[in-house]
Coordinates of C-alpha atoms in Angstrom, one line a residue:
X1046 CA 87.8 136.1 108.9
X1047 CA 90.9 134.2 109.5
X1048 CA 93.6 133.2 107.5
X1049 CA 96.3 129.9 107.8
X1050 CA 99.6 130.8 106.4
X1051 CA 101.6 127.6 105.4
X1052 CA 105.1 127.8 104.5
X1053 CA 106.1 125.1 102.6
X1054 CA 109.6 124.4 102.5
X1055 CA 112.1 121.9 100.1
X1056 CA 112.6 119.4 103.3
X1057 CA 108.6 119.7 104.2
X1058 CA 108.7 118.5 100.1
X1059 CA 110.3 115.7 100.8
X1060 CA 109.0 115.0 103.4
X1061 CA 105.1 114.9 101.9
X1062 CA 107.2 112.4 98.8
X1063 CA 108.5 110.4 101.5
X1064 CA 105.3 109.5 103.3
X1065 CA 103.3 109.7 99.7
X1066 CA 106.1 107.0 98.7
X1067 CA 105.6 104.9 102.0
X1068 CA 102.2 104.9 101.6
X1069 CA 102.0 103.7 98.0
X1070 CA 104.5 100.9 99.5
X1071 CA 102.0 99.8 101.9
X1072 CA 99.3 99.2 99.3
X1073 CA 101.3 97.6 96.7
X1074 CA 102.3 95.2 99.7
X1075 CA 98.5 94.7 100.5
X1076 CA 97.4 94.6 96.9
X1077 CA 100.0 91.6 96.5
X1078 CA 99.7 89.8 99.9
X1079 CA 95.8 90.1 100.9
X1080 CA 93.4 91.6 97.8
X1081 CA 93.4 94.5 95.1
X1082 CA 90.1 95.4 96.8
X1083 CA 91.0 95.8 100.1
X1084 CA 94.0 98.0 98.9
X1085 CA 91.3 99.9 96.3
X1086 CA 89.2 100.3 99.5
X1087 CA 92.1 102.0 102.0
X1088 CA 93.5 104.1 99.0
X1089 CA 89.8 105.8 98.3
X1090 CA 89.5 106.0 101.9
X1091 CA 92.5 108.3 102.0
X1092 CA 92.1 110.2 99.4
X1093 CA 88.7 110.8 101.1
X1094 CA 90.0 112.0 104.5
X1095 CA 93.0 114.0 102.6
X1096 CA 89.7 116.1 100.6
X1097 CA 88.1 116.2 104.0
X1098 CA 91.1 117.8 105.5
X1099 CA 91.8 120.4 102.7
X1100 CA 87.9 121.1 103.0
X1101 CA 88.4 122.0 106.2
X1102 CA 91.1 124.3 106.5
X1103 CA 89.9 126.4 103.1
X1104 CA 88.6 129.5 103.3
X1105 CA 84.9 129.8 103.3
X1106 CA 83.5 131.7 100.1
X1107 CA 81.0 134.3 102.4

């Protein structure tokens, strides 16, 4: 079995706010300038692949 160690560290924290608050930046500016549901569609579409991704790197229950 193998493991991933992650170390996560105060600037790899804001980091992950920094993107998390560019990101909610781009969809207010799409829910304002194009459509709510287009914005609604992206935003489920990455919380989607960000499940996927933790799915994939957590350890398998054998």
């Amino acid at each position: 079995m193998q493991h991933i160690h992650l170390e996560i560290t105060g600037k790899g924290v804001l980091t992950l706010l920094l993107v998390l608050a560019v990101v909610l930046g781009v969809l207010a500016l799409v829910w304002l300038l194009i459509t709510p549901a287009l914005a609604i569609g992206i935003g489920i579409g990455l919380v989607l692949a960000i499940r996927g991704l933790f799915a994939l790197f957590k350890p398998s229950s054998e």
